[in-house]
Amino acid sequence: MIRNTRIAAGCSLLLFLALLLGAARVQVLKAPEYDANPANRRQALERYAQPRGDIYAAGRRLTGSTDTRQGLRYERSYPDGRRYAAVTGFASQLYGSTLLEDTEDGILAGTDPRLAPLPLWGDLTRGRRPGGQVHTTVVPAVQKAAFRGLRGRKGAVVALEPATGRVLALVSSPGYDPALLSGNSPATTLAWDRFLADPAQPLLNRAIRQTYPPGSTFKVITAVAALESGVVTDVDAPTRTPNPYRLIGSTTLLRNESSGCADAPLREAFAQSCNTVFAKLGATVGTARIVATAEAFGFNEGLEIPSPVLPSHVSTRMDPAQVALSAIGQYDTRATPLQMARVAATVAAGGRTMRPYLVERLADADGETVARTRPEAGEPVMSPGTAALLRQLMIDAVSDGTGGLAAIDGVTVGGKTGTAQHGVDNSERPYAWFVSWAQRPGTAVPEVAVAVVVEDAEADRADISGGGSAAPIARGVMRAALR
């Protein structure tokens, strides 16, 4: 009798262990396979069964959640969606997620291990914690000024804090309302199709996912290369540049939009944006030095802020004529507005480039910090002496040159205009650029650096310029940042 009892108990134990192994196989080993099965709606139901965590700017919620009381219960909402779309992106039940909604999805959805009270707690329980919080570096007043400055025109604005790399504003225009893509109704599909068909490309983030020929704003980099290489040792000495200037190995003659550029010294050439002087400097400095200087500023480099940024590009193989054109921001040189804001910020910060970042900290649902971004400095791009010279050249460009519309009373403002030709035989409407920084009296470092690009400037083609179209926008953004 006892023997039979022991056998029965042993069999029961084996069966129990078999059940445990079977359950473990299904819940642990096979879980990823079942989760990925398109027929399994449990993940979607679970994902939208609770409110999503929120994205913040200076304590202000940029996102929310709406209870639909449907199967996929909670939809994303955006109280001021159009203004912040280039920051938040969208979280859609049909079309996935983009930008911060995508890169910080684990925190916002409550699945990130950093939200768990104990290591591996989420893997063991397979439970979902309340969504956490993403606190950005964006300053609402600066974002508002950038958004209003563009007024719906195609273009972008980026503002950075030079000392840290914090992104103070990130605007792409024309924008869109991310809330229109949140749900799964026919209206959501119609909105998606309408955005895709719109020739203005409202879903394109022009601030970080579009590159443009930077035009004369690239002359900041050319000036650094010329000074650091010793090609220019005196910014007030004549450069022996003819007007027009014939590109080496070519019959092409390069001319200037402004007068007084023949044999102009670097100081005057920078203020008046003389193409001939900077083209000659580029050919003299050479490809290797121009490329090395541009790469020190961040060109040809992948970057995440944490949203991926399209790399800005300068060709590494150019003949003298091509490097001359690259030196004035043409040929195949391309830059994002974020990259050009980084160039201005590097000059403002004394020659050291700071890695831009958009997320200040991540927190759990109660606001307790689980991760924080620390400023990250790169190697010095130029000597402090060169940085001081470049700051003065940029100040002169605003006080006595092409950037006068960026001036702010009682504030030191440095800037550089740019008008970038593009299209076959430069047939398209030029892009208007302006990069700048601003510093209040008594402060050690400028508080803000800005880059503005306007694709469809409101002027006749011949009158489009960074100084006329983009500089006033930068001025408004800098004033908002200084307040």
mmCIF file with all atom_site columns, C-alpha atoms in Angstrom, residues 53-63 87-88 100 104 107-108 131-139 166-167 305-306 357-373:
data_model
loop_
_atom_site.group_PDB
_atom_site.id
_atom_site.type_symbol
_atom_site.label_atom_id
_atom_site.label_alt_id
_atom_site.label_comp_id
_atom_site.label_asym_id
_atom_site.label_entity_id
_atom_site.label_seq_id
_atom_site.pdbx_PDB_ins_code
_atom_site.Cartn_x
_atom_site.Cartn_y
_atom_site.Cartn_z
_atom_site.occupancy
_atom_site.B_iso_or_equiv
_atom_site.pdbx_formal_charge
_atom_site.auth_seq_id
_atom_site.auth_comp_id
_atom_site.auth_asym_id
_atom_site.auth_atom_id
_atom_site.pdbx_PDB_model_num
ATOM 1  C CA . GLY A 1 53  ? 3.166  58.104 -20.296 1.00 0.00 ? 53  GLY A CA 1
ATOM 2  C CA . ASP A 1 54  ? 3.661  61.724 -21.292 1.00 0.00 ? 54  ASP A CA 1
ATOM 3  C CA . ILE A 1 55  ? 6.292  63.963 -22.865 1.00 0.00 ? 55  ILE A CA 1
ATOM 4  C CA . TYR A 1 56  ? 6.989  67.287 -21.139 1.00 0.00 ? 56  TYR A CA 1
ATOM 5  C CA . ALA A 1 57  ? 8.616  70.647 -21.855 1.00 0.00 ? 57  ALA A CA 1
ATOM 6  C CA . ALA A 1 58  ? 9.447  72.745 -18.783 1.00 0.00 ? 58  ALA A CA 1
ATOM 7  C CA . GLY A 1 59  ? 6.795  70.868 -16.788 1.00 0.00 ? 59  GLY A CA 1
ATOM 8  C CA . ARG A 1 60  ? 4.148  71.341 -19.466 1.00 0.00 ? 60  ARG A CA 1
ATOM 9  C CA . ARG A 1 61  ? 2.543  68.214 -20.900 1.00 0.00 ? 61  ARG A CA 1
ATOM 10 C CA . LEU A 1 62  ? 2.929  67.961 -24.654 1.00 0.00 ? 62  LEU A CA 1
ATOM 11 C CA . THR A 1 63  ? 0.913  64.732 -24.863 1.00 0.00 ? 63  THR A CA 1
ATOM 12 C CA . VAL A 1 87  ? 9.750  67.071 -31.098 1.00 0.00 ? 87  VAL A CA 1
ATOM 13 C CA . THR A 1 88  ? 7.205  64.421 -30.105 1.00 0.00 ? 88  THR A CA 1
ATOM 14 C CA . LEU A 1 100 ? 10.493 60.697 -29.199 1.00 0.00 ? 100 LEU A CA 1
ATOM 15 C CA . GLU A 1 104 ? 11.418 56.504 -25.758 1.00 0.00 ? 104 GLU A CA 1
ATOM 16 C CA . ILE A 1 107 ? 9.469  54.466 -20.956 1.00 0.00 ? 107 ILE A CA 1
ATOM 17 C CA . LEU A 1 108 ? 6.168  55.831 -22.272 1.00 0.00 ? 108 LEU A CA 1
ATOM 18 C CA . GLY A 1 131 ? 3.914  54.653 -18.414 1.00 0.00 ? 131 GLY A CA 1
ATOM 19 C CA . GLY A 1 132 ? 6.797  56.867 -17.388 1.00 0.00 ? 132 GLY A CA 1
ATOM 20 C CA . GLN A 1 133 ? 7.668  60.456 -18.239 1.00 0.00 ? 133 GLN A CA 1
ATOM 21 C CA . VAL A 1 134 ? 10.024 61.982 -20.825 1.00 0.00 ? 134 VAL A CA 1
ATOM 22 C CA . HIS A 1 135 ? 11.185 65.483 -19.887 1.00 0.00 ? 135 HIS A CA 1
ATOM 23 C CA . THR A 1 136 ? 12.652 67.385 -22.827 1.00 0.00 ? 136 THR A CA 1
ATOM 24 C CA . THR A 1 137 ? 15.045 70.322 -22.939 1.00 0.00 ? 137 THR A CA 1
ATOM 25 C CA . VAL A 1 138 ? 12.613 72.395 -25.027 1.00 0.00 ? 138 VAL A CA 1
ATOM 26 C CA . VAL A 1 139 ? 11.670 75.841 -23.723 1.00 0.00 ? 139 VAL A CA 1
ATOM 27 C CA . ARG A 1 166 ? 20.521 71.407 -24.904 1.00 0.00 ? 166 ARG A CA 1
ATOM 28 C CA . VAL A 1 167 ? 17.949 71.775 -27.684 1.00 0.00 ? 167 VAL A CA 1
ATOM 29 C CA . ILE A 1 305 ? 19.380 63.302 -29.882 1.00 0.00 ? 305 ILE A CA 1
ATOM 30 C CA . PRO A 1 306 ? 17.902 60.553 -29.220 1.00 0.00 ? 306 PRO A CA 1
ATOM 31 C CA . TYR A 1 357 ? 20.451 66.476 -26.823 1.00 0.00 ? 357 TYR A CA 1
ATOM 32 C CA . LEU A 1 358 ? 16.680 66.763 -26.591 1.00 0.00 ? 358 LEU A CA 1
ATOM 33 C CA . VAL A 1 359 ? 15.844 64.684 -23.492 1.00 0.00 ? 359 VAL A CA 1
ATOM 34 C CA . GLU A 1 360 ? 16.757 66.145 -20.093 1.00 0.00 ? 360 GLU A CA 1
ATOM 35 C CA . ARG A 1 361 ? 15.640 63.183 -18.011 1.00 0.00 ? 361 ARG A CA 1
ATOM 36 C CA . LEU A 1 362 ? 13.442 60.089 -17.908 1.00 0.00 ? 362 LEU A CA 1
ATOM 37 C CA . ALA A 1 363 ? 11.171 59.429 -14.946 1.00 0.00 ? 363 ALA A CA 1
ATOM 38 C CA . ASP A 1 364 ? 8.674  56.872 -13.687 1.00 0.00 ? 364 ASP A CA 1
ATOM 39 C CA . ALA A 1 365 ? 4.951  57.576 -13.371 1.00 0.00 ? 365 ALA A CA 1
ATOM 40 C CA . ASP A 1 366 ? 5.523  59.345 -10.046 1.00 0.00 ? 366 ASP A CA 1
ATOM 41 C CA . GLY A 1 367 ? 8.145  61.658 -11.505 1.00 0.00 ? 367 GLY A CA 1
ATOM 42 C CA . GLU A 1 368 ? 11.140 59.920 -9.906  1.00 0.00 ? 368 GLU A CA 1
ATOM 43 C CA . THR A 1 369 ? 14.154 60.182 -12.204 1.00 0.00 ? 369 THR A CA 1
ATOM 44 C CA . VAL A 1 370 ? 15.440 56.900 -13.668 1.00 0.00 ? 370 VAL A CA 1
ATOM 45 C CA . ALA A 1 371 ? 17.957 58.407 -16.129 1.00 0.00 ? 371 ALA A CA 1
ATOM 46 C CA . ARG A 1 372 ? 19.420 61.839 -16.834 1.00 0.00 ? 372 ARG A CA 1
ATOM 47 C CA . THR A 1 373 ? 21.359 63.197 -19.811 1.00 0.00 ? 373 THR A CA 1
#
